[in-house]
């Protein structure tokens, strides 16, 4: 099952590679991993999307907690959470495609952020599955390029991950 | 030469700061090997006498010797190596310590900071290379950070589940100047090891144990490393329950005690493995149910067994085997709390149940799974170990390498005290035996130290015979020389239809002459009748290093054996192969 794990770690060089190395060394899956500093410059916040049996997820959480640079770990799936990912898609926008792309973009609440003679660049945010659905809805031959950030997640309501 | 800028008052060089830090940590020995990137540090070592530097002949041995010093004493071992090849040579030693949770601080030199990333001479990304085999590592980027980093390194290495910590220091940082201030304590928001176990869980565990019909206590290296042998003995004796130790746990409970069932696992005794498989309440302390201990976890699983697991590392709990009552905490603290509960407890175990459990265990004991067929023609390796135990009165520090001789040492030398049995259990590193003996002997100059080894393993760090001579270490090498990589040969005999691929050791040196060439005493022992006399003669030479080359039976195998992937109760016993 897919899990979204959030963690706070010391904002130190090498901290990211400790996490990435842990996943490869112990053969855990990583679907996506995003990291950036927080409002406290000494801390980085990482969101890891992974999958595995409950036993594997339990080990992943324990192994992450064991890393000396990791301050706090939270499995967002233990409660209610919000997940968002940003995707930029460059699509063909010529002839009949031009209107069709605009309509599709509106349906998925995307925004066209760059316009060229033959293409649009569309920005879409949402859960990873929404972004997947958007790509599926497009004609494959119309997609020129995609780039995705990987998911970020946050607990709903009073669920807070903070030091 | 890089710029050694002149100091302001009260400022000292990074190299001197490092030395002062080691003094603050009351380090007695630094095992190392000099080179370009650590020259400033070696210059400061030259000027001090607070600790002794032990010059090894290969960096791997420096780390192993520091590791053994830590295992034998409980203190943090310290090794110092130069950048590049010095650093990479240390890796096997670091990984060995990591697998067995040994507290080490390994200091490596690095090329000057501005040269990092330039593919400089003797440059290697030490922090990157060691990341998967250290508890933590640091690259020091500023002379002002040296003291705080070393303080953290010792703290991290020794606390929680111990482990090796690498501190990589660029050469220019050791030449820069700063004021020396050693922090009195360490606070790390990201690292707070748990000491006290959950009281509710501990109460639950004691209750389960008191109600058990077929109880079993299984303990590992955690009891030895956690200095909890006394607490374990008190607990086990109070209850009168059977105890088994893992390879790493030997000495945690006295081997000569009647409640001790021997080592368990792949080469464990019949009674220990059967009791482990058939118990109804299992107390695991500082052990991790690894593949060499319980074999196939699917076979081990039983819905009729409740497992209590005490360990300082939460990730060791429910990793291979699902645990019913997990207790995260320092084993000494948890066992102390359990002992207090037992003393206050009015309920006692059901005498009838426990008696019939012991009767069952006694029938397993009657298999006498460690009995071997002795010979008057050829030396049996087991016999050498039994005689070694007698001659040293069971009181030696015994190191071993890895292979058949290691298993025989574990089976036939009855360890009654913790920190006496020093071997590479997790990584299984051939070549540790001799440097391990060096670390033990330096830690205990007047103790008897025996290195039980094979002709394969000893040649993996044979150069240390020179170090042993330099520091006059009166180690006794017990070489069980069967002219085969015995454990490889055993597997080839059992599982590869006797195709002995590359497991024969040809062209061996004349070990007696070799030992003598390094200034030691060498002995060849060929006749079983000479074994005991030779051992006595060797141990009577209290100030000499003696290399004993025992020519042993080439076809002897280690029994019992749980074949790889099989269950604990599926042992092959001697005579059944």
mmCIF file of N, CA and C in Angstrom, chain B residues 121-220:
data_model
loop_
_atom_site.group_PDB
_atom_site.id
_atom_site.type_symbol
_atom_site.label_atom_id
_atom_site.label_comp_id
_atom_site.label_asym_id
_atom_site.label_seq_id
_atom_site.Cartn_x
_atom_site.Cartn_y
_atom_site.Cartn_z
ATOM 1 N N UNK B 121 45.313 14.065 -4.994
ATOM 2 C CA UNK B 121 46.079 12.888 -4.603
ATOM 3 C C UNK B 121 45.551 12.346 -3.266
ATOM 4 N N UNK B 122 45.327 11.064 -3.232
ATOM 5 C CA UNK B 122 44.802 10.363 -2.036
ATOM 6 C C UNK B 122 43.482 10.959 -1.549
ATOM 7 N N UNK B 123 42.643 11.362 -2.496
ATOM 8 C CA UNK B 123 41.317 11.841 -2.103
ATOM 9 C C UNK B 123 40.289 10.733 -2.290
ATOM 10 N N UNK B 124 39.450 10.557 -1.296
ATOM 11 C CA UNK B 124 38.296 9.686 -1.449
ATOM 12 C C UNK B 124 37.169 10.268 -0.604
ATOM 13 N N UNK B 125 35.931 10.102 -1.064
ATOM 14 C CA UNK B 125 34.772 10.640 -0.336
ATOM 15 C C UNK B 125 34.468 9.715 0.843
ATOM 16 N N UNK B 126 35.199 9.917 1.938
ATOM 17 C CA UNK B 126 35.097 9.012 3.092
ATOM 18 C C UNK B 126 33.701 9.037 3.709
ATOM 19 N N UNK B 127 33.124 10.238 3.803
ATOM 20 C CA UNK B 127 31.783 10.336 4.390
ATOM 21 C C UNK B 127 30.775 9.575 3.519
ATOM 22 N N UNK B 128 30.952 9.682 2.210
ATOM 23 C CA UNK B 128 30.069 8.963 1.291
ATOM 24 C C UNK B 128 30.276 7.456 1.339
ATOM 25 N N UNK B 129 31.534 7.034 1.346
ATOM 26 C CA UNK B 129 31.837 5.593 1.335
ATOM 27 C C UNK B 129 31.374 4.914 2.623
ATOM 28 N N UNK B 130 31.521 5.602 3.752
ATOM 29 C CA UNK B 130 31.210 4.941 5.024
ATOM 30 C C UNK B 130 29.748 5.089 5.429
ATOM 31 N N UNK B 131 28.983 5.913 4.706
ATOM 32 C CA UNK B 131 27.618 6.203 5.158
ATOM 33 C C UNK B 131 26.798 4.948 5.476
ATOM 34 N N UNK B 132 26.845 3.923 4.628
ATOM 35 C CA UNK B 132 26.007 2.742 4.952
ATOM 36 C C UNK B 132 26.560 1.855 6.067
ATOM 37 N N UNK B 133 27.774 2.096 6.542
ATOM 38 C CA UNK B 133 28.320 1.179 7.549
ATOM 39 C C UNK B 133 28.790 1.917 8.801
ATOM 40 N N UNK B 134 28.207 3.082 9.076
ATOM 41 C CA UNK B 134 28.506 3.786 10.326
ATOM 42 C C UNK B 134 27.195 4.132 11.024
ATOM 43 N N UNK B 135 27.309 4.359 12.336
ATOM 44 C CA UNK B 135 26.142 4.880 13.039
ATOM 45 C C UNK B 135 25.917 6.333 12.615
ATOM 46 N N UNK B 136 27.030 7.062 12.477
ATOM 47 C CA UNK B 136 26.949 8.428 11.975
ATOM 48 C C UNK B 136 28.335 8.844 11.507
ATOM 49 N N UNK B 137 28.397 9.854 10.674
ATOM 50 C CA UNK B 137 29.712 10.378 10.295
ATOM 51 C C UNK B 137 29.674 11.880 10.094
ATOM 52 N N UNK B 138 30.874 12.460 10.156
ATOM 53 C CA UNK B 138 31.001 13.924 10.064
ATOM 54 C C UNK B 138 32.154 14.286 9.142
ATOM 55 N N UNK B 139 31.989 15.378 8.411
ATOM 56 C CA UNK B 139 33.109 16.010 7.734
ATOM 57 C C UNK B 139 33.292 17.359 8.432
ATOM 58 N N UNK B 140 34.457 17.570 9.026
ATOM 59 C CA UNK B 140 34.685 18.827 9.756
ATOM 60 C C UNK B 140 35.115 19.891 8.758
ATOM 61 N N UNK B 141 34.388 20.999 8.736
ATOM 62 C CA UNK B 141 34.686 22.017 7.721
ATOM 63 C C UNK B 141 35.331 23.266 8.303
ATOM 64 N N UNK B 142 35.416 23.328 9.623
ATOM 65 C CA UNK B 142 35.970 24.526 10.246
ATOM 66 C C UNK B 142 36.712 24.079 11.507
ATOM 67 N N UNK B 143 37.873 24.676 11.724
ATOM 68 C CA UNK B 143 38.672 24.298 12.896
ATOM 69 C C UNK B 143 37.866 24.504 14.187
ATOM 70 N N UNK B 144 36.966 25.492 14.165
ATOM 71 C CA UNK B 144 36.177 25.776 15.376
ATOM 72 C C UNK B 144 35.192 24.656 15.699
ATOM 73 N N UNK B 145 34.932 23.784 14.712
ATOM 74 C CA UNK B 145 33.953 22.707 14.929
ATOM 75 C C UNK B 145 34.583 21.408 15.441
ATOM 76 N N UNK B 146 35.923 21.352 15.472
ATOM 77 C CA UNK B 146 36.562 20.067 15.805
ATOM 78 C C UNK B 146 36.119 19.566 17.179
ATOM 79 N N UNK B 147 36.235 20.422 18.184
ATOM 80 C CA UNK B 147 35.963 19.955 19.554
ATOM 81 C C UNK B 147 34.523 19.474 19.706
ATOM 82 N N UNK B 148 33.572 20.256 19.211
ATOM 83 C CA UNK B 148 32.163 19.869 19.364
ATOM 84 C C UNK B 148 31.867 18.587 18.582
ATOM 85 N N UNK B 149 32.521 18.445 17.427
ATOM 86 C CA UNK B 149 32.285 17.253 16.612
ATOM 87 C C UNK B 149 32.834 15.997 17.297
ATOM 88 N N UNK B 150 34.032 16.107 17.848
ATOM 89 C CA UNK B 150 34.617 14.938 18.524
ATOM 90 C C UNK B 150 33.766 14.570 19.741
ATOM 91 N N UNK B 151 33.297 15.586 20.459
ATOM 92 C CA UNK B 151 32.438 15.323 21.620
ATOM 93 C C UNK B 151 31.184 14.553 21.183
ATOM 94 N N UNK B 152 30.567 15.029 20.112
ATOM 95 C CA UNK B 152 29.374 14.352 19.594
ATOM 96 C C UNK B 152 29.707 12.936 19.134
ATOM 97 N N UNK B 153 30.853 12.788 18.472
ATOM 98 C CA UNK B 153 31.228 11.476 17.933
ATOM 99 C C UNK B 153 31.321 10.434 19.058
ATOM 100 N N UNK B 154 31.984 10.805 20.155
ATOM 101 C CA UNK B 154 32.115 9.860 21.275
ATOM 102 C C UNK B 154 30.753 9.571 21.900
ATOM 103 N N UNK B 155 29.935 10.617 22.001
ATOM 104 C CA UNK B 155 28.612 10.459 22.608
ATOM 105 C C UNK B 155 27.736 9.533 21.763
ATOM 106 N N UNK B 156 27.730 9.764 20.463
ATOM 107 C CA UNK B 156 26.894 8.941 19.578
ATOM 108 C C UNK B 156 27.407 7.503 19.559
ATOM 109 N N UNK B 157 28.737 7.342 19.497
ATOM 110 C CA UNK B 157 29.308 5.989 19.424
ATOM 111 C C UNK B 157 28.916 5.151 20.634
ATOM 112 N N UNK B 158 28.901 5.781 21.823
ATOM 113 C CA UNK B 158 28.776 5.003 23.058
ATOM 114 C C UNK B 158 27.347 4.845 23.560
ATOM 115 N N UNK B 159 26.442 5.698 23.131
ATOM 116 C CA UNK B 159 25.098 5.677 23.718
ATOM 117 C C UNK B 159 24.104 4.933 22.834
ATOM 118 N N UNK B 160 22.932 4.648 23.393
ATOM 119 C CA UNK B 160 21.900 3.929 22.637
ATOM 120 C C UNK B 160 22.435 2.591 22.170
ATOM 121 N N UNK B 161 22.098 2.221 20.931
ATOM 122 C CA UNK B 161 22.765 1.053 20.364
ATOM 123 C C UNK B 161 24.106 1.539 19.852
ATOM 124 N N UNK B 162 25.213 1.082 20.449
ATOM 125 C CA UNK B 162 26.510 1.662 20.078
ATOM 126 C C UNK B 162 26.862 1.382 18.619
ATOM 127 N N UNK B 163 27.894 2.066 18.137
ATOM 128 C CA UNK B 163 28.320 1.848 16.762
ATOM 129 C C UNK B 163 29.479 2.742 16.405
ATOM 130 N N UNK B 164 30.077 2.505 15.242
ATOM 131 C CA UNK B 164 31.218 3.317 14.833
ATOM 132 C C UNK B 164 30.796 4.683 14.287
ATOM 133 N N UNK B 165 31.579 5.698 14.599
ATOM 134 C CA UNK B 165 31.360 7.048 14.071
ATOM 135 C C UNK B 165 32.652 7.491 13.397
ATOM 136 N N UNK B 166 32.539 7.971 12.176
ATOM 137 C CA UNK B 166 33.709 8.441 11.429
ATOM 138 C C UNK B 166 33.749 9.962 11.471
ATOM 139 N N UNK B 167 34.931 10.507 11.748
ATOM 140 C CA UNK B 167 35.135 11.960 11.673
ATOM 141 C C UNK B 167 36.233 12.207 10.640
ATOM 142 N N UNK B 168 35.852 12.815 9.548
ATOM 143 C CA UNK B 168 36.768 13.073 8.429
ATOM 144 C C UNK B 168 37.255 14.521 8.555
ATOM 145 N N UNK B 169 38.566 14.707 8.653
ATOM 146 C CA UNK B 169 39.097 16.062 8.897
ATOM 147 C C UNK B 169 40.089 16.452 7.794
ATOM 148 N N UNK B 170 39.747 17.464 7.003
ATOM 149 C CA UNK B 170 40.679 17.937 5.969
ATOM 150 C C UNK B 170 41.989 18.440 6.593
ATOM 151 N N UNK B 171 43.061 18.241 5.841
ATOM 152 C CA UNK B 171 44.385 18.549 6.378
ATOM 153 C C UNK B 171 44.520 20.020 6.788
ATOM 154 N N UNK B 172 43.975 20.934 5.966
ATOM 155 C CA UNK B 172 44.149 22.355 6.286
ATOM 156 C C UNK B 172 43.432 22.737 7.582
ATOM 157 N N UNK B 173 42.349 22.026 7.890
ATOM 158 C CA UNK B 173 41.613 22.311 9.133
ATOM 159 C C UNK B 173 42.494 21.994 10.350
ATOM 160 N N UNK B 174 43.358 20.976 10.209
ATOM 161 C CA UNK B 174 44.220 20.627 11.351
ATOM 162 C C UNK B 174 45.367 21.628 11.511
ATOM 163 N N UNK B 175 45.559 22.454 10.473
ATOM 164 C CA UNK B 175 46.630 23.474 10.558
ATOM 165 C C UNK B 175 46.098 24.824 11.020
ATOM 166 N N UNK B 176 44.786 25.039 10.853
ATOM 167 C CA UNK B 176 44.208 26.320 11.291
ATOM 168 C C UNK B 176 44.178 26.411 12.819
ATOM 169 N N UNK B 177 44.025 27.644 13.285
ATOM 170 C CA UNK B 177 44.061 27.865 14.736
ATOM 171 C C UNK B 177 42.708 28.288 15.305
ATOM 172 N N UNK B 178 42.461 27.851 16.505
ATOM 173 C CA UNK B 178 41.231 28.259 17.205
ATOM 174 C C UNK B 178 41.456 28.071 18.697
ATOM 175 N N UNK B 179 40.547 28.646 19.442
ATOM 176 C CA UNK B 179 40.594 28.486 20.889
ATOM 177 C C UNK B 179 40.028 27.109 21.231
ATOM 178 N N UNK B 180 40.632 26.423 22.186
ATOM 179 C CA UNK B 180 40.129 25.095 22.545
ATOM 180 C C UNK B 180 39.150 25.171 23.704
ATOM 181 N N UNK B 181 37.935 24.728 23.422
ATOM 182 C CA UNK B 181 36.931 24.635 24.496
ATOM 183 C C UNK B 181 36.207 23.328 24.306
ATOM 184 N N UNK B 182 36.348 22.413 25.253
ATOM 185 C CA UNK B 182 35.684 21.127 25.087
ATOM 186 C C UNK B 182 34.315 21.180 25.744
ATOM 187 N N UNK B 183 33.243 20.895 24.982
ATOM 188 C CA UNK B 183 31.900 20.987 25.561
ATOM 189 C C UNK B 183 31.756 20.018 26.730
ATOM 190 N N UNK B 184 31.049 20.432 27.761
ATOM 191 C CA UNK B 184 30.863 19.574 28.931
ATOM 192 C C UNK B 184 29.821 18.491 28.646
ATOM 193 N N UNK B 185 28.863 18.814 27.807
ATOM 194 C CA UNK B 185 27.818 17.825 27.529
ATOM 195 C C UNK B 185 27.316 17.999 26.099
ATOM 196 N N UNK B 186 26.503 17.047 25.665
ATOM 197 C CA UNK B 186 25.960 17.092 24.311
ATOM 198 C C UNK B 186 24.444 17.113 24.383
ATOM 199 N N UNK B 187 23.845 18.012 23.635
ATOM 200 C CA UNK B 187 22.390 18.029 23.486
ATOM 201 C C UNK B 187 22.104 17.938 22.002
ATOM 202 N N UNK B 188 21.369 16.921 21.591
ATOM 203 C CA UNK B 188 21.004 16.808 20.179
ATOM 204 C C UNK B 188 19.511 16.525 20.100
ATOM 205 N N UNK B 189 18.763 17.459 19.498
ATOM 206 C CA UNK B 189 17.320 17.265 19.444
ATOM 207 C C UNK B 189 16.956 16.070 18.561
ATOM 208 N N UNK B 190 17.885 15.729 17.628
ATOM 209 C CA UNK B 190 17.566 14.645 16.698
ATOM 210 C C UNK B 190 18.050 13.295 17.204
ATOM 211 N N UNK B 191 18.737 13.269 18.335
ATOM 212 C CA UNK B 191 19.290 11.998 18.819
ATOM 213 C C UNK B 191 19.107 11.895 20.328
ATOM 214 N N UNK B 192 18.100 11.141 20.735
ATOM 215 C CA UNK B 192 17.805 10.996 22.160
ATOM 216 C C UNK B 192 17.523 9.518 22.457
ATOM 217 N N UNK B 193 18.579 8.735 22.708
ATOM 218 C CA UNK B 193 18.384 7.290 22.924
ATOM 219 C C UNK B 193 17.463 7.021 24.120
ATOM 220 N N UNK B 194 16.641 6.009 23.970
ATOM 221 C CA UNK B 194 15.723 5.620 25.049
ATOM 222 C C UNK B 194 16.480 4.733 26.033
ATOM 223 N N UNK B 195 16.340 5.006 27.310
ATOM 224 C CA UNK B 195 17.014 4.173 28.316
ATOM 225 C C UNK B 195 15.995 3.334 29.062
ATOM 226 N N UNK B 196 14.993 4.006 29.641
ATOM 227 C CA UNK B 196 14.041 3.299 30.486
ATOM 228 C C UNK B 196 12.959 2.630 29.648
ATOM 229 N N UNK B 197 12.703 1.389 29.931
ATOM 230 C CA UNK B 197 11.646 0.680 29.219
ATOM 231 C C UNK B 197 10.273 1.071 29.745
ATOM 232 N N UNK B 198 9.236 0.786 28.967
ATOM 233 C CA UNK B 198 7.863 1.100 29.354
ATOM 234 C C UNK B 198 7.436 0.215 30.530
ATOM 235 N N UNK B 199 7.104 0.835 31.660
ATOM 236 C CA UNK B 199 6.827 0.069 32.888
ATOM 237 C C UNK B 199 5.670 -0.910 32.707
ATOM 238 N N UNK B 200 4.638 -0.478 31.999
ATOM 239 C CA UNK B 200 3.487 -1.346 31.780
ATOM 240 C C UNK B 200 3.874 -2.597 31.014
ATOM 241 N N UNK B 201 4.690 -2.407 29.988
ATOM 242 C CA UNK B 201 5.144 -3.543 29.183
ATOM 243 C C UNK B 201 6.023 -4.474 30.020
ATOM 244 N N UNK B 202 6.859 -3.882 30.878
ATOM 245 C CA UNK B 202 7.748 -4.693 31.718
ATOM 246 C C UNK B 202 6.914 -5.539 32.685
ATOM 247 N N UNK B 203 5.888 -4.934 33.268
ATOM 248 C CA UNK B 203 4.991 -5.675 34.179
ATOM 249 C C UNK B 203 4.325 -6.829 33.437
ATOM 250 N N UNK B 204 3.865 -6.525 32.240
ATOM 251 C CA UNK B 204 3.196 -7.533 31.421
ATOM 252 C C UNK B 204 4.156 -8.700 31.113
ATOM 253 N N UNK B 205 5.400 -8.346 30.818
ATOM 254 C CA UNK B 205 6.399 -9.361 30.492
ATOM 255 C C UNK B 205 6.645 -10.279 31.681
ATOM 256 N N UNK B 206 6.798 -9.687 32.855
ATOM 257 C CA UNK B 206 7.075 -10.491 34.053
ATOM 258 C C UNK B 206 5.888 -11.417 34.349
ATOM 259 N N UNK B 207 4.689 -10.885 34.181
ATOM 260 C CA UNK B 207 3.487 -11.687 34.425
ATOM 261 C C UNK B 207 3.452 -12.886 33.463
ATOM 262 N N UNK B 208 3.721 -12.630 32.198
ATOM 263 C CA UNK B 208 3.729 -13.707 31.201
ATOM 264 C C UNK B 208 4.778 -14.765 31.539
ATOM 265 N N UNK B 209 5.934 -14.297 31.975
ATOM 266 C CA UNK B 209 7.016 -15.238 32.291
ATOM 267 C C UNK B 209 6.652 -16.092 33.502
ATOM 268 N N UNK B 210 5.995 -15.472 34.489
ATOM 269 C CA UNK B 210 5.614 -16.238 35.693
ATOM 270 C C UNK B 210 4.543 -17.276 35.363
ATOM 271 N N UNK B 211 3.731 -16.989 34.352
ATOM 272 C CA UNK B 211 2.662 -17.926 33.993
ATOM 273 C C UNK B 211 3.108 -18.972 32.972
ATOM 274 N N UNK B 212 4.351 -18.840 32.500
ATOM 275 C CA UNK B 212 4.815 -19.719 31.415
ATOM 276 C C UNK B 212 4.903 -21.174 31.859
ATOM 277 N N UNK B 213 4.591 -22.057 30.922
ATOM 278 C CA UNK B 213 4.754 -23.493 31.178
ATOM 279 C C UNK B 213 6.084 -23.989 30.607
ATOM 280 N N UNK B 214 6.464 -23.409 29.481
ATOM 281 C CA UNK B 214 7.724 -23.814 28.835
ATOM 282 C C UNK B 214 8.529 -22.549 28.506
ATOM 283 N N UNK B 215 9.079 -21.887 29.537
ATOM 284 C CA UNK B 215 9.763 -20.608 29.296
ATOM 285 C C UNK B 215 11.170 -20.799 28.731
ATOM 286 N N UNK B 216 11.645 -19.758 28.086
ATOM 287 C CA UNK B 216 13.006 -19.794 27.532
ATOM 288 C C UNK B 216 13.551 -18.375 27.530
ATOM 289 N N UNK B 217 14.830 -18.244 27.903
ATOM 290 C CA UNK B 217 15.492 -16.936 27.865
ATOM 291 C C UNK B 217 16.594 -16.997 26.814
ATOM 292 N N UNK B 218 16.528 -16.079 25.875
ATOM 293 C CA UNK B 218 17.471 -16.065 24.743
ATOM 294 C C UNK B 218 18.129 -14.692 24.722
ATOM 295 N N UNK B 219 19.452 -14.642 24.912
ATOM 296 C CA UNK B 219 20.102 -13.332 24.995
ATOM 297 C C UNK B 219 21.266 -13.220 24.023
ATOM 298 N N UNK B 220 21.527 -11.993 23.603
ATOM 299 C CA UNK B 220 22.550 -11.757 22.587
ATOM 300 C C UNK B 220 23.609 -10.767 23.010
#
